[in-house]
Short mmCIF file of C-alpha atoms in Angstrom, two decimals:
data_model
loop_
_atom_site.label_atom_id
_atom_site.label_comp_id
_atom_site.label_asym_id
_atom_site.label_seq_id
_atom_site.Cartn_x
_atom_site.Cartn_y
_atom_site.Cartn_z
CA MET A 1 0.00 0.00 0.00
CA ALA A 2 1.44 3.33 -0.96
CA THR A 3 0.83 6.62 0.80
CA LEU A 4 0.79 9.83 -1.12
CA ILE A 5 3.36 12.21 0.33
CA VAL A 6 3.37 15.46 -1.54
CA ASN A 7 6.70 17.18 -1.14
CA GLN A 8 6.08 20.87 -1.09
CA PRO A 9 9.03 22.90 -2.31
CA PRO A 10 9.87 25.81 -0.01
CA VAL A 11 7.89 28.91 -1.01
CA GLY A 12 9.03 32.46 -0.50
CA GLY A 13 7.12 35.22 1.25
CA PHE A 14 5.48 35.16 4.66
CA SER A 15 4.41 31.90 6.26
CA PHE A 16 1.43 32.23 8.59
CA ASP A 17 1.47 28.59 9.74
CA HIS A 18 2.46 29.31 13.31
CA CYS A 19 0.26 32.34 14.00
CA LYS A 20 -2.49 30.37 15.76
CA ARG A 21 0.00 28.42 17.86
CA ASN A 22 1.90 31.59 18.79
CA ALA A 23 -1.29 33.35 19.86
CA TYR A 24 -2.20 30.37 22.10
CA LEU A 25 1.33 30.27 23.60
CA LEU A 26 1.22 34.02 24.25
CA GLY A 27 -2.04 33.58 26.10
CA GLU A 28 -0.59 30.76 28.21
CA ALA A 29 2.58 32.77 28.95
CA ASN A 30 0.58 35.82 29.99
CA LYS A 31 -1.45 33.67 32.36
CA VAL A 32 1.71 32.85 34.39
CA GLY A 33 3.00 36.41 34.02
CA SER A 34 5.95 35.89 31.62
CA SER A 35 6.37 36.93 27.98
CA LEU A 36 7.70 35.22 24.84
CA PRO A 37 11.28 35.98 23.66
CA THR A 38 11.51 38.62 20.90
CA ALA A 39 13.40 38.45 17.59
CA ARG A 40 17.10 39.37 17.59
CA LYS A 41 19.33 40.38 14.68
CA THR A 42 22.75 41.78 14.02
CA GLY A 43 23.75 44.13 11.26
CA THR A 44 24.43 47.53 9.85
CA THR A 45 23.27 50.06 7.30
CA ILE A 46 25.90 51.64 5.05
CA CYS A 47 25.42 53.44 1.77
CA GLY A 48 27.10 55.67 -0.76
CA ILE A 49 26.03 58.05 -3.50
CA VAL A 50 27.70 59.91 -6.37
CA PHE A 51 26.54 63.52 -6.66
CA LYS A 52 27.58 66.46 -8.82
CA ASP A 53 30.93 67.25 -7.22
CA GLY A 54 31.92 63.98 -5.56
CA VAL A 55 30.72 61.13 -3.38
CA ILE A 56 28.93 60.94 -0.03
CA LEU A 57 29.26 57.91 2.24
CA GLY A 58 26.86 57.27 5.13
CA ALA A 59 26.71 54.75 7.98
CA ASP A 60 24.87 54.04 11.22
CA THR A 61 26.92 53.61 14.42
CA ARG A 62 25.71 50.47 16.16
CA ALA A 63 28.07 47.51 16.74
CA THR A 64 26.44 44.34 18.03
CA GLU A 65 27.88 41.31 19.74
CA GLY A 66 25.28 38.58 19.44
CA MET A 67 22.19 40.10 21.00
CA VAL A 68 23.86 42.95 22.86
CA VAL A 69 24.89 46.33 21.51
CA ALA A 70 28.63 46.30 22.09
CA ASP A 71 29.30 49.85 20.94
CA LYS A 72 26.64 52.53 20.66
CA ASN A 73 28.84 54.88 18.72
CA CYS A 74 31.39 53.05 16.64
CA SER A 75 32.92 54.47 13.51
CA LYS A 76 32.17 52.48 10.36
CA ILE A 77 33.65 54.88 7.82
CA HIS A 78 37.34 54.01 7.51
CA HIS A 79 40.16 56.04 6.02
CA ILE A 80 41.90 54.48 3.02
CA SER A 81 43.67 57.55 1.71
CA PRO A 82 43.01 61.31 2.04
CA ASN A 83 40.75 61.18 -1.01
CA ILE A 84 39.28 57.69 -0.58
CA TYR A 85 37.10 56.40 2.28
CA CYS A 86 35.44 53.04 2.84
CA CYS A 87 32.36 51.97 4.86
CA GLY A 88 32.42 48.44 6.22
CA ALA A 89 29.62 45.99 7.06
CA GLY A 90 29.92 42.42 8.30
CA THR A 91 32.45 41.26 10.88
CA ALA A 92 33.85 44.41 12.51
CA ALA A 93 37.38 43.03 12.94
CA ASP A 94 37.53 41.90 9.31
CA THR A 95 36.46 45.28 7.92
CA GLU A 96 38.82 47.14 10.26
CA MET A 97 41.91 45.05 9.45
CA THR A 98 41.18 44.77 5.72
CA THR A 99 40.83 48.52 5.30
CA GLN A 100 43.95 49.16 7.38
CA ILE A 101 46.02 46.71 5.31
CA ILE A 102 44.88 48.18 2.01
CA SER A 103 45.30 51.74 3.33
CA SER A 104 48.90 50.99 4.21
CA ASN A 105 49.62 49.26 0.89
CA LEU A 106 47.96 52.08 -1.02
CA GLU A 107 50.11 54.69 0.71
CA LEU A 108 53.27 52.78 -0.27
CA HIS A 109 51.92 52.44 -3.81
CA ALA A 110 51.20 56.19 -4.00
CA LEU A 111 54.72 57.02 -2.81
CA SER A 112 56.11 54.63 -5.40
CA THR A 113 54.10 56.06 -8.31
CA GLY A 114 54.30 59.66 -7.07
CA ARG A 115 50.60 60.18 -7.81
CA VAL A 116 47.38 60.59 -5.87
CA PRO A 117 45.92 57.05 -5.51
CA ARG A 118 42.93 56.11 -7.65
CA VAL A 119 39.73 54.54 -6.37
CA ALA A 120 40.01 51.78 -8.98
CA THR A 121 43.38 50.79 -7.50
CA ALA A 122 41.93 50.48 -4.00
CA ASN A 123 39.05 48.48 -5.48
CA ARG A 124 41.41 46.04 -7.22
CA MET A 125 43.52 45.57 -4.10
CA LEU A 126 40.47 44.92 -1.92
CA LYS A 127 38.78 42.51 -4.32
CA GLN A 128 41.95 40.51 -4.95
CA MET A 129 42.54 40.12 -1.22
CA LEU A 130 38.94 39.11 -0.48
CA PHE A 131 38.88 36.64 -3.38
CA ARG A 132 42.10 35.06 -2.12
CA TYR A 133 40.34 34.25 1.16
CA GLN A 134 37.33 32.82 -0.69
CA GLY A 135 34.70 34.64 1.38
CA HIS A 136 36.05 33.64 4.81
CA ILE A 137 36.87 37.29 5.51
CA GLY A 138 33.37 38.64 6.20
CA ALA A 139 33.87 42.17 4.94
CA ALA A 140 31.23 43.84 2.77
CA LEU A 141 32.48 47.29 1.81
CA VAL A 142 31.27 50.48 0.16
CA LEU A 143 34.31 52.22 -1.29
CA GLY A 144 34.09 55.81 -2.50
CA GLY A 145 36.46 58.61 -3.43
CA VAL A 146 37.47 61.30 -5.88
CA ASP A 147 40.59 61.01 -8.03
CA CYS A 148 41.96 62.45 -11.28
CA ASN A 149 39.18 60.69 -13.24
CA GLY A 150 36.34 62.08 -11.15
CA PRO A 151 34.14 60.62 -8.38
CA HIS A 152 33.81 56.82 -8.14
CA LEU A 153 31.73 54.48 -5.97
CA TYR A 154 32.19 50.71 -5.66
CA SER A 155 30.48 48.01 -3.60
CA ILE A 156 32.67 45.04 -2.69
CA TYR A 157 31.26 41.71 -1.49
CA PRO A 158 32.99 39.21 0.84
CA HIS A 159 33.66 36.71 -1.95
CA GLY A 160 35.47 39.27 -4.05
CA SER A 161 32.94 40.53 -6.60
CA THR A 162 32.56 44.28 -7.12
CA ASP A 163 30.01 46.57 -8.72
CA LYS A 164 30.63 50.11 -9.91
CA LEU A 165 27.37 52.03 -9.49
CA PRO A 166 26.03 55.56 -8.86
CA TYR A 167 24.39 54.51 -5.57
CA VAL A 168 24.92 51.45 -3.36
CA THR A 169 23.73 50.12 -0.01
CA MET A 170 25.05 47.24 2.13
CA GLY A 171 24.32 45.51 5.40
CA SER A 172 21.14 44.19 7.00
CA GLY A 173 19.43 47.55 6.57
CA SER A 174 20.40 47.74 2.92
CA LEU A 175 16.94 46.97 1.59
CA ALA A 176 15.37 49.78 3.62
CA ALA A 177 18.07 52.22 2.48
CA MET A 178 17.87 51.08 -1.14
CA ALA A 179 14.13 51.72 -1.14
CA VAL A 180 14.83 55.39 -0.31
CA PHE A 181 17.54 55.63 -2.98
CA GLU A 182 15.47 54.03 -5.72
CA ASP A 183 12.68 56.49 -5.01
CA ARG A 184 14.62 59.75 -4.84
CA TYR A 185 18.01 59.38 -6.53
CA LYS A 186 18.71 61.70 -9.48
CA PRO A 187 22.02 62.03 -11.31
CA ASP A 188 24.08 65.21 -10.59
CA MET A 189 22.39 66.22 -7.34
CA GLU A 190 23.52 69.22 -5.32
CA GLU A 191 25.51 68.60 -2.13
CA GLU A 192 22.74 69.56 0.32
CA ASP A 193 20.13 67.41 -1.46
CA ALA A 194 22.54 64.50 -1.64
CA LYS A 195 23.40 64.79 2.08
CA ARG A 196 19.69 64.82 2.93
CA LEU A 197 19.11 61.74 0.73
CA VAL A 198 21.93 59.77 2.38
CA ARG A 199 20.72 60.84 5.81
CA ASP A 200 17.20 59.64 4.98
CA ALA A 201 18.47 56.33 3.64
CA ILE A 202 20.50 55.59 6.78
CA ALA A 203 17.57 56.72 8.94
CA ALA A 204 15.34 54.26 7.09
CA GLY A 205 17.83 51.52 7.94
CA ILE A 206 18.12 52.62 11.58
CA PHE A 207 14.40 52.78 12.26
CA ASN A 208 13.27 49.78 10.20
CA ASP A 209 16.09 47.31 10.84
CA LEU A 210 16.72 45.84 14.27
CA GLY A 211 20.41 45.48 13.63
CA SER A 212 21.13 49.13 12.88
CA GLY A 213 20.78 52.04 15.26
CA SER A 214 22.18 55.01 17.13
CA ASN A 215 23.57 57.93 15.14
CA ILE A 216 24.19 58.78 11.48
CA ASP A 217 27.75 59.41 10.27
CA LEU A 218 28.42 61.12 6.96
CA CYS A 219 31.57 61.55 4.88
CA VAL A 220 31.51 64.02 1.97
CA ILE A 221 34.43 63.72 -0.47
CA THR A 222 34.93 66.28 -3.23
CA LYS A 223 37.91 67.23 -5.32
CA GLY A 224 40.40 68.74 -2.91
CA ASN A 225 38.06 68.69 0.12
CA LEU A 226 36.96 66.15 2.68
CA ASP A 227 34.18 66.52 5.30
CA TYR A 228 34.12 63.76 7.90
CA ILE A 229 30.93 64.57 9.79
CA ARG A 230 30.64 62.44 12.88
CA PRO A 231 27.91 62.51 14.00
CA HIS A 232 25.85 64.16 11.32
CA GLU A 233 22.73 63.53 13.33
CA GLU A 234 22.10 62.00 16.72
CA ALA A 235 19.03 60.09 15.69
CA ASN A 236 18.73 58.26 19.01
CA LYS A 237 19.43 60.45 22.04
CA LYS A 238 19.28 58.95 25.52
CA GLY A 239 16.19 60.23 27.27
CA VAL A 240 16.17 62.43 30.41
CA ARG A 241 14.56 60.94 33.52
CA THR A 242 11.59 62.95 34.69
CA GLY A 243 11.55 61.58 38.26
CA ASP A 244 13.88 60.12 40.87
CA TYR A 245 13.39 57.24 43.28
CA LYS A 246 16.09 58.36 45.73
CA TYR A 247 14.99 60.18 48.87
CA LYS A 248 17.00 63.05 50.27
CA ARG A 249 18.83 62.65 53.58
CA GLY A 250 16.61 63.79 56.42
CA THR A 251 13.34 62.74 54.76
CA THR A 252 12.82 60.17 57.51
CA GLY A 253 13.18 61.55 61.06
CA VAL A 254 15.48 59.65 63.50
CA LEU A 255 13.82 58.99 66.91
CA SER A 256 16.67 57.21 68.82
CA LYS A 257 20.14 55.71 68.11
CA VAL A 258 21.79 52.64 69.83
CA VAL A 259 25.45 51.58 69.00
CA THR A 260 26.56 47.96 69.81
CA PRO A 261 30.27 47.12 69.05
CA LEU A 262 30.90 43.49 67.87
CA ASN A 263 33.92 41.71 69.49
CA LEU A 264 35.58 39.68 66.72
CA GLU A 265 38.87 37.75 66.90
CA VAL A 266 41.01 36.56 63.99
CA VAL A 267 40.73 32.75 63.70
CA GLU A 268 42.69 32.04 60.52
CA GLU A 269 44.80 34.12 58.13
CA SER A 270 45.94 32.89 54.73
CA VAL A 271 47.72 34.91 52.07
CA LEU A 272 47.37 34.10 48.33
CA THR A 273 49.90 35.85 46.15
CA MET A 274 48.50 37.16 42.84
CA ASP A 275 50.21 35.98 39.66
CA THR A 276 51.05 39.25 37.97
CA SER A 277 53.43 37.78 35.35
CA MET B 1 20.90 27.76 20.82
CA GLN B 2 22.49 28.67 17.51
CA ALA B 3 23.73 32.18 16.97
CA GLU B 4 21.56 34.15 14.54
CA THR B 5 23.65 35.86 11.94
CA GLY B 6 20.87 37.72 10.18
CA PRO B 7 19.07 36.88 6.93
CA GLU B 8 20.89 34.28 4.84
CA TRP B 9 21.14 36.45 1.79
CA LEU B 10 23.57 38.68 3.70
CA SER B 11 26.16 35.93 3.82
CA GLU B 12 25.21 34.20 0.59
CA GLU B 13 27.57 34.33 -2.27
CA VAL B 14 26.73 36.84 -4.97
CA LYS B 15 25.68 34.97 -8.12
CA THR B 16 24.93 36.18 -11.59
CA GLY B 17 21.92 33.89 -12.20
CA THR B 18 21.81 34.93 -15.75
CA THR B 19 21.13 34.55 -19.42
CA ILE B 20 24.06 34.93 -21.78
CA ILE B 21 24.23 34.21 -25.49
CA ALA B 22 26.82 34.54 -28.25
CA ILE B 23 26.21 34.04 -31.99
CA GLU B 24 28.50 33.96 -34.95
CA PHE B 25 27.45 35.68 -38.14
CA LYS B 26 29.17 36.32 -41.43
CA GLY B 27 32.00 38.68 -40.55
CA GLY B 28 31.76 38.74 -36.77
CA VAL B 29 29.89 37.84 -33.58
CA VAL B 30 27.07 39.25 -31.47
CA LEU B 31 27.05 38.75 -27.68
CA GLY B 32 24.11 39.45 -25.39
CA SER B 33 23.40 39.29 -21.67
CA ASP B 34 20.83 40.37 -19.07
CA SER B 35 21.86 42.55 -16.12
CA ARG B 36 20.65 40.98 -12.87
CA VAL B 37 23.02 40.04 -10.01
CA SER B 38 21.46 38.31 -7.02
CA ALA B 39 22.59 37.30 -3.52
CA GLY B 40 20.08 34.76 -2.28
CA GLU B 41 16.67 36.29 -2.95
CA SER B 42 17.85 39.87 -3.10
CA VAL B 43 18.95 41.67 -6.26
CA VAL B 44 22.20 43.49 -5.45
CA ASN B 45 22.84 45.02 -8.87
CA ARG B 46 20.16 45.42 -11.51
CA VAL B 47 22.34 47.01 -14.20
CA MET B 48 25.50 44.90 -14.30
CA ASN B 49 27.14 44.56 -17.71
CA LYS B 50 28.09 40.90 -17.93
CA LEU B 51 29.86 41.32 -21.27
CA SER B 52 33.45 41.90 -20.23
CA PRO B 53 36.16 42.94 -22.70
CA LEU B 54 39.20 40.66 -22.85
CA HIS B 55 40.74 42.60 -25.73
CA ASP B 56 39.66 45.14 -28.36
CA LYS B 57 37.79 42.60 -30.48
CA ILE B 58 37.36 39.76 -27.98
CA TYR B 59 34.66 39.78 -25.32
CA CYS B 60 33.49 37.24 -22.79
CA ALA B 61 30.08 36.74 -21.20
CA LEU B 62 30.02 36.00 -17.44
CA SER B 63 27.71 33.65 -15.56
CA GLY B 64 27.74 31.73 -12.28
CA SER B 65 29.46 33.12 -9.19
CA ALA B 66 30.08 36.84 -9.67
CA ALA B 67 33.41 36.86 -7.83
CA ASP B 68 34.79 33.83 -9.72
CA ALA B 69 33.65 35.10 -13.12
CA GLN B 70 34.96 38.65 -12.58
CA THR B 71 38.31 37.33 -11.36
CA ILE B 72 38.75 34.95 -14.32
CA ALA B 73 37.88 37.72 -16.78
CA GLU B 74 40.34 40.15 -15.19
CA MET B 75 43.14 37.56 -15.06
CA VAL B 76 42.65 36.61 -18.72
CA ASN B 77 42.47 40.31 -19.68
CA TYR B 78 45.90 40.77 -18.13
CA GLN B 79 47.36 37.61 -19.66
CA LEU B 80 46.05 38.58 -23.11
CA ASP B 81 47.59 42.05 -22.79
CA VAL B 82 50.99 40.49 -22.14
CA HIS B 83 50.50 37.91 -24.89
CA SER B 84 49.52 40.50 -27.51
CA ILE B 85 52.59 42.59 -26.67
CA GLU B 86 54.77 39.48 -26.98
CA ILE B 87 53.46 38.52 -30.42
CA ASP B 88 53.11 42.18 -31.48
CA LYS B 89 49.70 41.48 -33.03
CA ASP B 90 46.06 41.24 -32.03
CA PRO B 91 45.50 37.91 -30.25
CA LYS B 92 43.39 35.14 -31.74
CA VAL B 93 39.99 34.39 -30.21
CA CYS B 94 41.17 30.81 -29.82
CA SER B 95 44.05 32.01 -27.60
CA ALA B 96 41.70 33.95 -25.35
CA ALA B 97 39.36 30.98 -25.07
CA THR B 98 42.29 28.68 -24.28
CA LEU B 99 43.47 30.98 -21.48
CA VAL B 100 39.96 30.98 -19.98
CA ARG B 101 39.71 27.24 -20.38
CA ASN B 102 43.07 26.66 -18.66
CA ILE B 103 41.94 28.53 -15.55
CA SER B 104 38.48 26.89 -15.56
CA TYR B 105 39.98 23.42 -15.88
CA LYS B 106 42.83 23.79 -13.39
CA TYR B 107 40.57 25.19 -10.65
CA LYS B 108 37.53 23.22 -11.70
CA GLU B 109 36.70 22.08 -8.12
CA GLU B 110 37.04 25.51 -6.57
CA LEU B 111 35.41 27.72 -9.18
CA SER B 112 31.79 27.88 -10.22
CA ALA B 113 31.63 30.19 -13.20
CA HIS B 114 30.99 29.69 -16.88
CA LEU B 115 32.38 32.10 -19.44
CA ILE B 116 31.48 32.20 -23.13
CA VAL B 117 34.31 33.73 -25.18
CA ALA B 118 33.54 35.33 -28.55
CA GLY B 119 35.31 37.73 -30.87
CA TRP B 120 36.75 38.46 -34.27
CA ASP B 121 40.27 37.92 -35.51
CA ARG B 122 41.84 38.26 -38.92
CA ARG B 123 42.63 34.56 -39.40
CA ASP B 124 39.27 32.91 -38.78
CA GLY B 125 36.75 35.76 -38.63
CA GLY B 126 34.02 35.61 -36.01
CA GLN B 127 34.21 32.73 -33.53
CA VAL B 128 32.26 31.62 -30.44
CA PHE B 129 33.82 29.31 -27.86
CA ALA B 130 32.12 27.64 -24.90
CA THR B 131 34.39 26.87 -21.89
CA LEU B 132 32.02 25.12 -19.49
CA ASN B 133 33.84 23.18 -16.75
CA GLY B 134 37.11 23.25 -18.63
CA LEU B 135 36.14 22.04 -22.08
CA LEU B 136 36.91 24.11 -25.16
CA THR B 137 34.60 23.86 -28.12
CA ARG B 138 33.88 26.15 -31.03
CA GLN B 139 30.19 26.50 -31.80
CA PRO B 140 28.09 28.57 -34.20
CA PHE B 141 26.16 29.88 -31.19
CA ALA B 142 26.25 29.30 -27.40
CA VAL B 143 23.83 30.08 -24.58
CA GLY B 144 24.57 29.90 -20.87
CA GLY B 145 23.35 30.77 -17.40
CA SER B 146 20.24 29.78 -15.50
CA GLY B 147 17.94 31.41 -18.05
CA SER B 148 19.40 29.50 -20.95
CA SER B 149 17.37 26.36 -20.17
CA TYR B 150 14.18 28.24 -21.04
CA VAL B 151 15.35 29.24 -24.50
CA TYR B 152 17.21 26.21 -25.85
CA GLY B 153 14.14 25.31 -27.89
CA PHE B 154 13.83 28.81 -29.28
CA VAL B 155 17.45 29.15 -30.36
CA ASP B 156 17.55 25.64 -31.83
CA ALA B 157 14.45 26.35 -33.91
CA GLU B 158 15.22 29.91 -34.97
CA TYR B 159 18.96 29.88 -35.66
CA ARG B 160 19.96 30.05 -39.30
CA LYS B 161 23.45 30.08 -40.74
CA ASP B 162 24.80 33.27 -42.36
CA MET B 163 22.45 35.83 -40.87
CA THR B 164 23.28 39.50 -41.26
CA LYS B 165 24.47 41.57 -38.30
CA GLU B 166 21.07 43.22 -37.81
CA GLU B 167 19.24 39.89 -37.94
CA CYS B 168 21.67 38.49 -35.37
CA GLN B 169 21.15 41.47 -33.04
CA GLN B 170 17.38 41.05 -33.29
CA PHE B 171 17.70 37.31 -32.65
CA VAL B 172 19.82 37.94 -29.53
CA VAL B 173 17.40 40.56 -28.19
CA ASN B 174 14.44 38.22 -28.73
CA THR B 175 16.19 35.36 -26.97
CA LEU B 176 17.13 37.52 -23.99
CA ALA B 177 13.62 38.94 -23.70
CA LEU B 178 12.09 35.46 -23.66
CA ALA B 179 14.57 34.17 -21.08
CA MET B 180 14.23 37.24 -18.84
CA ASN B 181 10.47 36.80 -18.86
CA ARG B 182 10.61 33.22 -17.64
CA ASP B 183 13.72 33.04 -15.42
CA GLY B 184 13.50 34.64 -11.98
CA SER B 185 17.25 35.11 -11.80
CA SER B 186 17.47 37.05 -15.09
CA GLY B 187 16.13 40.52 -15.63
CA GLY B 188 16.89 44.21 -15.84
CA VAL B 189 18.18 45.53 -19.14
CA ALA B 190 19.77 43.75 -22.11
CA TYR B 191 23.36 44.47 -23.13
CA ILE B 192 24.38 43.70 -26.73
CA VAL B 193 27.92 43.79 -28.11
CA SER B 194 28.56 43.37 -31.85
CA ILE B 195 32.14 42.65 -32.91
CA ASP B 196 33.41 42.70 -36.47
CA GLU B 197 36.59 43.74 -38.26
CA HIS B 198 35.91 47.41 -37.56
CA GLY B 199 35.72 46.97 -33.79
CA ALA B 200 33.27 46.36 -30.98
CA GLU B 201 29.98 48.23 -30.67
CA GLU B 202 28.14 48.21 -27.31
CA LYS B 203 24.42 48.78 -27.01
CA VAL B 204 21.89 48.78 -24.16
CA VAL B 205 18.24 47.87 -24.63
CA LEU B 206 16.22 49.21 -21.69
CA GLY B 207 13.45 47.18 -20.07
CA ASN B 208 10.49 48.80 -21.77
CA ASP B 209 12.16 48.67 -25.18
CA LEU B 210 12.52 44.90 -25.09
CA PRO B 211 10.31 42.98 -27.53
CA THR B 212 7.12 41.56 -26.03
CA PHE B 213 5.68 38.18 -26.84
CA PHE B 214 2.42 36.51 -25.98
CA ASP B 215 1.74 37.53 -22.37
CA GLN B 216 -1.66 36.92 -20.82
#
């Protein structure tokens, strides 16, 4: 006798299978006074845009360690050369070390050629290094800068592929930021409009993605000028407490005071030296 | 409890699920590709030009893993530059295809990319070479990528020998439009490159200019 087992291939989109069960469990949990655990994510929102005179890079400032925010105000826009900066998403250590290595190599290269380094050179160096490690270095980068050929913007993925585009987003909040870009990007924008657009894109990532948060950092690179604005906007300020649970001294009146000394004698004394080697 | 590292598409490799095609006509070749690059279920680049120049009159079409394909194309570009300086002439399409094939075969286990090499040289005119998995074969036309499965029937039925350049371009655009309509991993715009003895001519056909077929 054969049974018909229909193998359903996994379908995309939302799955509402567990909604009824979750609602029942929530009711049961509330009955005993506890609540269900909430969703946790890690991530970042970084983006870049090419405008009339140069490029603007933007990033949020939250660094997470598992489910805890490790750093509320970390800097994700790294210096590669005076005219080239790079935002990093993914493993923080990987992005930090990768950008430092390439920054150092690029400075030596620039001294050797005697010219201002080009963004395409930094891109090649980064992609060749990431490809060599076959994706084990978890660094997703947005590289932007202005050189003798004009403004350039690249997105670099952990496996070593790159895309040269007028606007890019990366990180867990990239879809939220890309939605803002796709709606409002125009070629050859003015600096103030472009700064507002990048700010809005990062804000979209901060407020709609659990893994991004805190403040918005901006970096504006034009020919011969660099503006590293940190923070551009403190999107999440710590609130001010409106009340206080501490009572002032003297609130409670003292009626009488009795002092009783305790007679203690030393029974045993042992000394453990600390290993400070 | 396993550590959650965010949505899978963040750490998924970037692939060019794709449709690429190259056709030989009298006096040259026409290459075509779509423009979609995906990482898991997310499109990371909707305007990528997958037709990469290896030399003035030799192009290759990329498919498979984006990193692997880009790296192979850049390495062969460099090797061809050196080779053409050494022989003091324009390189043959067969040489370019052999260089691509050598890399694909040697690192067959580690790489997952398929490149179609096509171009024009003075000796043999227009040629199309397929280099899948390390083989090297010259064909009158070649299709590749995830979208190619949907259009094998169309190209087999519609291909004729000795078409003119314009007929070839129209054939390539039609094939790409059909594949992009049916394959989820192909889409965006269509890039066309026509190579003949005068040089390479690049063209973009935007989404709404693509030919439409029967669509309920």
